[in-house]
XYZ file of C-alpha atoms in Angstrom:
388
model
C -69.784 62.278 -83.823
C -68.950 58.573 -84.281
C -70.951 56.869 -86.749
C -69.474 59.664 -89.362
C -66.271 59.007 -88.236
C -66.844 55.122 -89.090
C -67.700 56.363 -92.544
C -65.082 58.502 -93.150
C -62.390 55.686 -91.933
C -64.436 53.686 -94.465
C -64.346 55.744 -97.005
C -60.554 55.997 -97.060
C -59.656 52.249 -96.984
C -62.100 52.121 -99.793
C -59.812 54.798 -101.213
C -56.812 52.894 -101.166
C -57.759 49.678 -102.173
C -58.896 50.885 -105.829
C -55.956 52.895 -106.296
C -54.435 49.406 -105.683
C -56.460 48.236 -107.767
C -55.828 50.599 -110.593
C -52.244 50.708 -109.868
C -52.310 46.832 -110.582
C -54.205 47.286 -113.709
C -51.508 50.197 -114.726
C -48.942 47.296 -114.249
C -50.650 44.878 -116.191
C -51.546 47.698 -119.629
C -48.109 48.367 -119.395
C -46.847 45.013 -119.904
C -48.925 44.487 -122.637
C -47.703 47.492 -124.443
C -44.849 45.804 -123.823
C -45.269 42.606 -125.160
C -47.746 45.233 -128.549
C -44.175 46.816 -129.081
C -42.160 43.235 -129.344
C -44.836 41.945 -131.908
C -44.917 44.760 -133.701
C -40.978 44.760 -134.590
C -41.467 41.341 -135.336
C -43.807 42.129 -137.978
C -42.202 44.999 -139.578
C -38.787 41.921 -139.518
C -41.278 39.946 -141.327
C -42.071 42.687 -143.431
C -38.664 43.531 -144.604
C -38.205 39.957 -145.195
C -41.341 39.719 -147.405
C -40.399 42.985 -149.695
C -36.737 41.605 -150.000
C -37.934 37.827 -151.271
C -41.178 40.038 -153.725
C -37.802 41.759 -155.193
C -35.803 38.234 -155.942
C -38.651 36.615 -156.988
C -39.200 39.444 -159.878
C -36.657 38.754 -161.371
C -36.722 35.176 -161.151
C -38.409 34.145 -164.850
C -34.831 35.463 -166.510
C -32.885 33.577 -164.002
C -34.958 30.337 -164.605
C -35.113 30.741 -168.917
C -31.463 30.801 -168.532
C -30.897 27.574 -166.092
C -32.836 25.723 -168.457
C -30.917 26.110 -171.592
C -27.812 25.336 -169.582
C -29.728 22.207 -168.395
C -30.956 21.281 -172.190
C -27.015 21.639 -172.969
C -25.835 19.584 -170.324
C -29.017 16.480 -171.049
C -27.473 16.371 -174.223
C -24.100 16.181 -173.496
C -24.501 13.617 -170.847
C -27.086 12.014 -173.557
C -23.699 11.287 -175.581
C -21.414 10.169 -172.852
C -24.013 8.017 -172.064
C -24.319 6.295 -175.273
C -20.004 6.312 -175.108
C -20.419 4.275 -172.185
C -23.039 1.954 -172.978
C -20.637 1.133 -176.068
C -17.709 0.414 -173.421
C -20.324 -1.647 -171.018
C -21.071 -3.963 -173.924
C -18.108 -4.722 -174.964
C -16.071 -4.890 -171.142
C -19.489 -7.461 -170.478
C -17.889 -9.363 -173.551
C -14.299 -9.077 -172.338
C -15.621 -10.421 -168.441
C -17.805 -13.539 -169.908
C -14.294 -14.665 -171.507
C -12.214 -14.113 -168.875
C -15.127 -15.993 -166.896
C -14.858 -18.511 -168.884
C -10.955 -19.027 -168.583
C -10.931 -18.789 -164.622
C -13.521 -21.450 -164.720
C -11.159 -23.526 -166.890
C -7.923 -22.375 -164.864
C -9.899 -23.495 -161.279
C -11.090 -26.931 -162.825
C -7.611 -27.362 -163.742
C -6.232 -26.753 -160.880
C -9.377 -28.763 -158.593
C -7.835 -31.472 -160.850
C -4.164 -31.178 -160.009
C -4.975 -31.274 -156.400
C -6.900 -34.485 -156.320
C -4.017 -35.665 -158.093
C -1.320 -34.118 -156.245
C -3.641 -35.467 -152.973
C -3.647 -38.961 -154.385
C 0.100 -38.650 -154.863
C 0.830 -37.925 -151.136
C -1.079 -40.676 -149.951
C 0.143 -43.230 -151.594
C 3.666 -41.523 -150.970
C 2.699 -41.757 -147.230
C 1.642 -44.863 -147.504
C 5.121 -46.227 -149.436
C 6.597 -44.181 -146.110
C 4.851 -46.307 -144.047
C 5.139 -49.463 -145.463
C 9.151 -48.820 -145.796
C 9.408 -47.876 -142.295
C 7.485 -51.494 -141.145
C 9.831 -53.115 -143.659
C 12.127 -51.135 -141.802
C 11.285 -52.192 -138.489
C 10.915 -56.124 -139.516
C 14.493 -56.236 -140.498
C 15.520 -54.542 -137.334
C 13.460 -56.924 -135.792
C 13.859 -59.888 -137.069
C 17.726 -59.516 -138.216
C 18.810 -56.885 -135.732
C 20.459 -54.899 -138.805
C 19.458 -52.442 -141.425
C 18.928 -52.415 -145.060
C 21.773 -51.453 -146.116
C 23.381 -54.391 -143.512
C 21.405 -57.173 -145.921
C 24.085 -57.222 -148.045
C 26.301 -58.695 -146.065
C 24.199 -61.239 -144.433
C 23.360 -62.276 -147.965
C 27.009 -62.317 -148.971
C 26.086 -59.819 -151.867
C 27.314 -56.516 -153.065
C 25.302 -53.667 -154.230
C 24.807 -53.838 -157.908
C 24.918 -57.380 -158.393
C 21.267 -59.240 -159.372
C 18.798 -60.281 -156.443
C 18.316 -64.001 -156.085
C 14.240 -65.404 -157.195
C 11.588 -64.814 -155.079
C 10.550 -68.249 -154.784
C 14.039 -69.329 -153.886
C 14.500 -66.858 -151.093
C 10.867 -67.650 -149.488
C 12.038 -71.509 -149.355
C 15.336 -71.076 -147.897
C 13.544 -68.741 -144.691
C 10.904 -71.122 -144.654
C 13.221 -74.326 -144.016
C 15.331 -71.918 -141.585
C 12.059 -70.456 -139.513
C 11.591 -74.411 -139.345
C 14.561 -75.331 -138.173
C 14.199 -72.747 -135.577
C 11.015 -73.602 -133.807
C 12.612 -77.062 -133.897
C 15.052 -75.954 -131.794
C 12.721 -74.139 -129.405
C 12.765 -70.524 -127.744
C 15.949 -69.141 -126.214
C 15.385 -67.314 -122.765
C 17.810 -64.717 -122.745
C 17.318 -63.309 -120.004
C 17.401 -66.686 -118.550
C 20.671 -65.662 -116.643
C 19.233 -62.273 -115.577
C 15.782 -63.972 -114.091
C 18.322 -66.018 -112.017
C 19.934 -63.384 -110.583
C 16.780 -61.590 -109.654
C 15.549 -64.793 -108.002
C 18.241 -65.417 -105.792
C 18.566 -62.089 -105.037
C 14.561 -62.349 -104.132
C 14.988 -65.887 -102.547
C 17.943 -64.076 -100.195
C 15.625 -61.209 -98.932
C 12.880 -64.007 -98.253
C 15.612 -65.878 -96.171
C 16.326 -62.836 -94.149
C 12.779 -61.836 -94.142
C 11.865 -64.859 -92.617
C 14.846 -64.864 -90.299
C 13.837 -61.953 -89.239
C 10.444 -62.826 -88.472
C 11.359 -66.085 -86.460
C 13.298 -63.561 -84.097
C 10.665 -61.720 -83.755
C 7.878 -63.754 -82.720
C 10.090 -65.472 -80.499
C 10.674 -61.947 -78.523
C 7.219 -61.425 -78.632
C 6.687 -65.267 -77.168
C 9.131 -63.994 -74.181
C 7.024 -60.639 -73.696
C 3.835 -62.765 -73.884
C 5.313 -65.642 -71.357
C 6.892 -62.698 -69.340
C 3.545 -60.605 -69.118
C 1.508 -63.762 -68.272
C 4.053 -64.545 -65.370
C 4.088 -60.821 -64.450
C 0.516 -61.277 -65.024
C -0.407 -64.514 -62.774
C 1.685 -63.100 -59.721
C -0.173 -59.958 -59.689
C -3.639 -61.362 -60.109
C -2.484 -64.114 -57.076
C -1.162 -61.301 -55.113
C -4.634 -59.383 -55.967
C -6.885 -62.693 -55.001
C -4.939 -63.227 -51.938
C -5.434 -59.392 -50.727
C -8.866 -59.392 -51.908
C -9.821 -62.992 -50.651
C -8.118 -61.573 -47.090
C -10.516 -58.335 -46.792
C -13.758 -60.039 -48.000
C -13.312 -63.219 -45.252
C -12.911 -60.473 -42.665
C -15.633 -58.031 -43.774
C -18.334 -60.784 -44.343
C -17.418 -61.975 -40.616
C -17.783 -58.391 -39.549
C -21.230 -57.919 -42.043
C -23.090 -61.172 -40.853
C -21.499 -61.437 -37.094
C -19.966 -64.529 -37.500
C -19.747 -67.056 -40.238
C -17.252 -67.635 -43.217
C -16.697 -67.081 -46.992
C -13.536 -67.306 -49.415
C -13.232 -66.898 -53.004
C -12.013 -70.133 -55.029
C -10.483 -70.005 -59.023
C -12.026 -72.907 -60.437
C -12.515 -74.144 -64.232
C -8.404 -73.939 -64.828
C -5.436 -74.183 -63.004
C -3.976 -70.846 -64.335
C -5.063 -67.745 -63.036
C -5.439 -65.570 -66.125
C -7.809 -68.504 -67.958
C -9.717 -69.721 -64.249
C -13.053 -67.864 -63.176
C -14.221 -66.814 -59.660
C -16.575 -68.656 -57.701
C -17.368 -67.428 -53.915
C -18.522 -69.843 -50.862
C -20.282 -68.378 -48.205
C -21.356 -69.759 -44.690
C -23.425 -66.806 -42.906
C -23.786 -68.112 -39.119
C -25.840 -71.553 -38.795
C -26.099 -72.776 -41.999
C -23.576 -74.963 -44.413
C -21.465 -73.406 -47.088
C -23.203 -72.461 -50.237
C -22.793 -70.224 -53.600
C -23.975 -66.704 -53.647
C -27.283 -68.397 -55.754
C -28.611 -70.284 -52.984
C -28.414 -67.654 -50.403
C -31.263 -65.022 -49.532
C -31.953 -61.496 -51.250
C -30.758 -60.037 -48.179
C -27.485 -62.348 -47.991
C -26.830 -61.887 -51.447
C -26.816 -58.098 -50.586
C -24.491 -58.374 -47.873
C -22.603 -60.518 -49.201
C -21.952 -58.807 -52.900
C -20.905 -55.266 -50.537
C -18.688 -57.592 -48.455
C -16.598 -58.588 -52.359
C -16.775 -54.588 -53.049
C -15.251 -53.308 -50.184
C -12.736 -55.909 -50.074
C -11.828 -54.783 -53.610
C -12.230 -51.124 -52.896
C -9.799 -51.195 -49.998
C -7.089 -53.459 -52.473
C -6.818 -50.572 -54.103
C -8.543 -47.646 -53.015
C -10.241 -44.558 -54.337
C -10.674 -41.076 -53.057
C -14.491 -41.167 -53.722
C -17.210 -43.776 -53.758
C -20.572 -44.035 -54.235
C -23.222 -46.910 -53.103
C -26.681 -46.015 -54.413
C -29.536 -48.126 -52.291
C -27.013 -50.320 -51.347
C -29.256 -50.894 -47.985
C -32.540 -51.303 -49.522
C -33.053 -55.139 -49.426
C -31.694 -55.428 -46.002
C -33.463 -55.779 -42.881
C -32.831 -52.808 -39.577
C -30.020 -54.730 -38.271
C -28.436 -55.827 -41.359
C -28.556 -51.613 -42.006
C -26.563 -51.383 -38.530
C -23.981 -53.544 -39.259
C -23.292 -52.250 -43.024
C -23.425 -48.677 -41.311
C -20.995 -49.656 -38.709
C -18.759 -51.388 -41.582
C -19.450 -47.854 -43.433
C -18.420 -45.865 -40.631
C -15.262 -48.223 -40.159
C -14.207 -48.007 -43.828
C -14.642 -44.322 -43.775
C -11.848 -44.396 -40.489
C -9.410 -46.216 -41.775
C -9.252 -44.744 -45.539
C -9.389 -41.287 -46.254
C -12.099 -41.865 -48.821
C -15.181 -39.938 -48.888
C -18.641 -42.137 -49.281
C -21.658 -40.667 -51.015
C -24.594 -42.956 -49.918
C -27.542 -42.411 -51.808
C -30.670 -44.133 -49.996
C -33.954 -43.725 -48.393
C -33.540 -46.036 -45.428
C -34.023 -43.679 -42.026
C -31.640 -45.737 -40.465
C -28.687 -45.044 -42.730
C -29.797 -41.189 -42.858
C -29.407 -40.698 -39.303
C -25.555 -42.368 -39.323
C -24.267 -39.877 -42.298
C -21.976 -37.104 -41.485
C -24.107 -34.442 -43.614
C -27.232 -35.072 -45.480
C -28.113 -33.817 -48.711
C -31.840 -33.732 -49.796
C -35.022 -31.925 -51.702
C -38.202 -30.832 -50.127
C -41.565 -29.382 -51.418
C -42.523 -26.869 -49.478
C -44.965 -26.146 -51.854
C -46.671 -27.836 -54.569
C -44.662 -27.440 -57.440
C -41.839 -26.125 -56.027
C -38.459 -27.720 -55.072
C -36.301 -27.013 -52.637
C -32.752 -28.753 -52.403
C -31.661 -28.598 -48.202
C -28.266 -29.259 -46.436
C -27.563 -30.814 -42.773
C -24.688 -31.381 -41.346
C -25.480 -33.696 -38.580
C -21.832 -34.041 -37.095
C -21.889 -29.930 -36.210
C -25.501 -30.770 -35.224
C -24.774 -33.683 -32.529
C -21.623 -31.601 -31.124
C -23.904 -28.355 -30.324
C -26.452 -30.333 -28.962
C -23.538 -31.876 -27.140
C -22.300 -28.440 -25.928
C -26.175 -27.333 -24.882
């Protein structure tokens, strides 16, 4: 029972496919039939047009003969008109040539007249410029106009003019007399007033400058006097602090500051005389390196005590000192911190100095290539140690 059922199913499937194919073929043939109907209608229209054109062409020979006869008559008429137009054209060309000749002669005459007019205009402008120059020369030389020349010459309009040679000789004689008199400065009084005004103004400026110089000199003297007083007062204070600090740092001895090379404190130089314990008084250059460092430290602190500041930075001041002098330096630094309101920042590598500080800030390298900031409060550490 199984195989017959499968054969019937295949047969049913094949029949459906053939029906679909037949339906598609039917649709295509129907479309072709429609296109054939359209082509047939177009051919019928063209056939009708061709039959109509054939009918028209059958009547064309007679129409063409009539049109030919008409065109022949028109051609004869056009030839006659052309002949008449040719005659008129020849007459017109002759007339045009005569007119062009007359126009050329007229243009030549116009060009000549224009050149004559331009020359006349140039001559007129030159005469006007010459007349203006003469009028200007009369105004500059005689301070009058051409109409006023009659009055200067004691003549009236219409009288005969004198000979030019006589006039030229008379003018030359007058010019010679004028040259002998010399030039007359017509602005002398005005220039005198201007000069006197300038002199008075310069005199006032000179008096003002003298007064300003006097006041400036007085101010300079007052400033110098006040400067000397302040300098001597500051010098006395610094010298007193210096003597005391020097004795403290050296554990004895004496030192002083002196003004040299001038009696005027403003122009004098400064010299340091120091006598450490057991030595003669001598200048700074004769002291050892450590003594020079202590002396300079005493001078710096002396100036600092005269005009204290909130913060003081000391960079490697104890480097040239031995241990005993470092102790004195630290004692002086502690006294300065106690007596003033100044905070001292000390940069040092000396262990004695570091042990005397209240707080330490440093850099350590716990690992290779890794720096670390370290801060130690020694004062707090001492208090904690005492309580323990």
